[in-house]
Amino acid sequence: LCGDLTHFVFVFSYCAFFTHGIQSTSPLMFVMAFYAMSCLKCVCVKLEQEVEKNKLLSEEVDQQSLCKATLYTLTEDDCYDALSDSENKRSLSLNDFLFVVRHSIEEEEEEEGREPPLVLHLDLTVSVLSHRTSLPAPMFSRNDVSIWSILKKCIGMELSKIAMPVILNEPLSFLQRLTEYMEHTYLIHQANTTTDSMERMKCVAAFAVSAVASQWERTGKPFNPLLGETYELIREDLGFRWMSEQVSHHPPVSAFHAEGLQEDFLFHGSIYPKLKFWGKSVEAEPKGIISLELPKYNEAYTWTNPTCCVHNIIVGQLWIEQYGNVEVINHKTGERCSLIFKPCGLFGKELHKVEGYILDKSKKKLCAIYGKWTECLYTVDADTFDAHKKSDKKNSEEKKSNMQTSVDEEPEEMPLPDGDTVQVIPGSELIWRIAPRPDNSAEFYAFSTFAMQLNELEEGMKGVLPPTDCRLRPDIRHMEKGDIDSASAEKKRVEEKQRLSRKNRSKSTEEWKTRWFHQGTNPHNKAQDWLYSNSYWDRNYSLLPDIY
C-alpha cells in the first residue's frame, strides 16, 4: 500500500510500536510510528477516492452501453465537453470517444508521413455493443418425438430433400451455423504476426480444426436456408465482417465471404452439405472448397472439412464424431498440413482425436500436430511424435491381445474417450484450445457463447439489414422465442412460398440470379467455386426478392 521501501519501514515501525508497547520503544520509533499512521490514513483516503471514481465510471459505461454508437461529426460544444475541465466533462459519449481516438490516430500517422490504417466506421445498428449470453427461451424436449417414424422411409436418401419437423431443429439457419467458423479468428491474426511460414501453417491448421469444434454435442439440425437467403455479421472485437448467401437450393449450396477489418485476410468458400441416413446414424459430408488468403505474405491456403456423423438417431444417447482426411495447402510455399480426424473405433480409444504432419514441398516432415477437435491441439517435433506413437501402439496391442473386434461394427452407446484430456507429449507446444462453453449451454441447444449471439436482432438493425437476412426469418425467430407451434406453421409457409416461386419460374423464361456471388474458378486450385461479387456492403438492397 505504501508504494516504496521508505514507507514500508515506517509501517513496520508502527506495527512494532503497538506490538512491543510504549516502554520498550525508543523516541525515534514514536516519530516513525506516527508518520506511518499518517501514511496509512492518506492511502485509505486515496483508496476511497478510487472506489468512488470507479463507481462513477461504471455507471457512465452502463448508461452509454444503451446508446446507439454510429459515428458522426462533433460540434464545437461536444469537443468542449470532451476536453475541458468543466463539471460536464463526464458527459463524453462513446461515439465522441471513438471519433476522437480515430482522428488522433490519423493525425499521428499523417505527422509521421505514413498512411493511416483502415478504420471502418462502426455501424452499430448491425454490430452489437453488448452481446447476449442466453436465448429468449430454453430448448424444447425431444423425448416425445418419434424420429424413427420420420426417418424409416429415408434410409439411403439425401436428407436435404426431406421436410423435417421443426422440433428437430435448432434456432439457427445453416448460414449462421457456417459463421461459427469465425469463433477462433484470433488464430488468423496470430498467423499474420509471424514471419515463419511453418508457424503460419500451424495457426491456419489450428483454425481449420477449430472450425468444426462448435459441432461438439450439437445434435439439433440447423434450418435449411431458402434460396436467396443471406446472413451478415460484423464483429469489431474479433476484427472481421462476414456475409453469406444461399446460392442454390437443389443441390443446396451456401457461399460465404469474410474479410479482416484491417484488410489483413480474406476467408471465403462454398459448402454443399450432403446428408445421408444410414439406419442408426446420419452422415454429413460437407463438400466444397475453403480458402484463406493472407495478403501480407501473398499466401493462399485451401482445404476441405471432415465428415460429421451423428449416432443413435433412433434410440440411445446422441453423439457426434468427425472423421476423414483434411489437407491444408499453402499454394505459395508448397507446404501442406495433412491431418487425420480419426473414427472412434469400437472401444472409443480414438474418439475425437486429430493428428498429422506439416510437410514441406518435398514431403519432408517438418513437425507433427496432434490433439482433439473438441479440446485442443499441440505441435511437437516429428521424430518425437513418431517415437511416442510407436510406444503407444505397442502398449495398446498388449492390452487387447486376447480380444477379437470388428472394425466395421458401430458402437451401440457413445464410447468413453481415452482419458478426459489430451495426453501431452514432452516438448509439445499448445497452439489452440477450444473456448469453454457457458454454464447454461445445455439449456440452449448446446450453443457456445459465440453461437448464442448469432441471431441477435437489435431494433436499429431492421432498417439496415437486407430483407433476406436470417435474423428476419419468422420460423427461426418464433422457435428462438419458444413458440414451437408458430415456428412450425411459419416453416411450412415459407417453404411452400419457395416451392411456388420455383414453379412460377419454371413456367416462364425467368431464371434465378444470385445477388452477391457468381460461379467461377477458384484462383488457387482452379476448381469450380462461388466467388464474391464485391457489392454487398454498398447497402443497396432495393431489388432483393421477398422470400419470407
Tab-separated table of N, CA, C and O in Angstrom, residues 43 131 155 180 195 218 231 344 378 385 404 428 456 458 502 536 542:
chain	number	residue	atom	x	y	z
A	43	VAL	N	-3.359	6.810	2.430
A	43	VAL	CA	-3.644	5.714	1.497
A	43	VAL	C	-5.128	5.357	1.525
A	43	VAL	O	-5.765	5.139	0.499
A	131	HIS	N	-23.170	-8.114	-26.205
A	131	HIS	CA	-23.818	-9.307	-26.741
A	131	HIS	C	-24.550	-10.078	-25.647
A	131	HIS	O	-24.136	-10.100	-24.492
A	155	ILE	N	-34.016	-44.142	-45.520
A	155	ILE	CA	-32.725	-44.821	-45.471
A	155	ILE	C	-32.037	-44.753	-46.838
A	155	ILE	O	-32.608	-45.134	-47.853
A	180	GLU	N	-19.935	-19.842	-37.592
A	180	GLU	CA	-19.184	-20.288	-36.422
A	180	GLU	C	-17.752	-20.678	-36.775
A	180	GLU	O	-16.938	-20.916	-35.870
A	195	THR	N	6.744	-14.320	-39.161
A	195	THR	CA	7.402	-14.311	-40.474
A	195	THR	C	7.793	-15.713	-40.934
A	195	THR	O	8.264	-15.891	-42.055
A	218	ARG	N	-23.686	-30.741	-30.546
A	218	ARG	CA	-24.768	-30.025	-31.234
A	218	ARG	C	-25.573	-31.011	-32.077
A	218	ARG	O	-25.240	-31.298	-33.229
A	231	TYR	N	-26.933	-13.804	-44.762
A	231	TYR	CA	-26.606	-13.520	-43.365
A	231	TYR	C	-25.332	-12.692	-43.332
A	231	TYR	O	-24.388	-12.946	-44.088
A	344	CYS	N	-13.871	-43.211	-34.111
A	344	CYS	CA	-13.674	-43.574	-32.703
A	344	CYS	C	-13.264	-45.020	-32.510
A	344	CYS	O	-12.562	-45.341	-31.558
A	378	TYR	N	-1.808	-29.581	-30.157
A	378	TYR	CA	-0.406	-29.351	-29.807
A	378	TYR	C	0.457	-29.608	-31.033
A	378	TYR	O	0.061	-30.328	-31.959
A	385	PHE	N	7.197	-37.373	-31.976
A	385	PHE	CA	5.818	-37.842	-32.120
A	385	PHE	C	5.796	-39.285	-32.619
A	385	PHE	O	5.023	-40.122	-32.121
A	404	GLN	N	-11.082	-60.026	-29.678
A	404	GLN	CA	-11.402	-60.043	-31.101
A	404	GLN	C	-12.473	-58.994	-31.359
A	404	GLN	O	-13.532	-58.999	-30.738
A	428	SER	N	6.055	-30.606	-26.214
A	428	SER	CA	4.971	-30.100	-27.071
A	428	SER	C	4.668	-28.641	-26.789
A	428	SER	O	4.919	-28.125	-25.697
A	456	GLU	N	-28.995	-12.458	-32.742
A	456	GLU	CA	-29.397	-11.228	-32.066
A	456	GLU	C	-29.986	-10.249	-33.074
A	456	GLU	O	-29.443	-10.062	-34.164
A	458	GLU	N	-31.187	-6.399	-32.839
A	458	GLU	CA	-31.448	-5.130	-32.179
A	458	GLU	C	-32.422	-4.307	-33.022
A	458	GLU	O	-32.525	-4.485	-34.238
A	502	ARG	N	-40.497	-21.237	-57.302
A	502	ARG	CA	-39.740	-22.064	-58.246
A	502	ARG	C	-40.644	-22.579	-59.368
A	502	ARG	O	-40.243	-22.634	-60.535
A	536	TYR	N	-21.949	-6.243	-51.728
A	536	TYR	CA	-22.917	-6.367	-50.634
A	536	TYR	C	-22.888	-5.175	-49.690
A	536	TYR	O	-23.931	-4.657	-49.293
A	542	SER	N	-32.460	-2.656	-52.807
A	542	SER	CA	-33.779	-2.291	-53.328
A	542	SER	C	-34.398	-3.364	-54.232
A	542	SER	O	-35.614	-3.461	-54.333
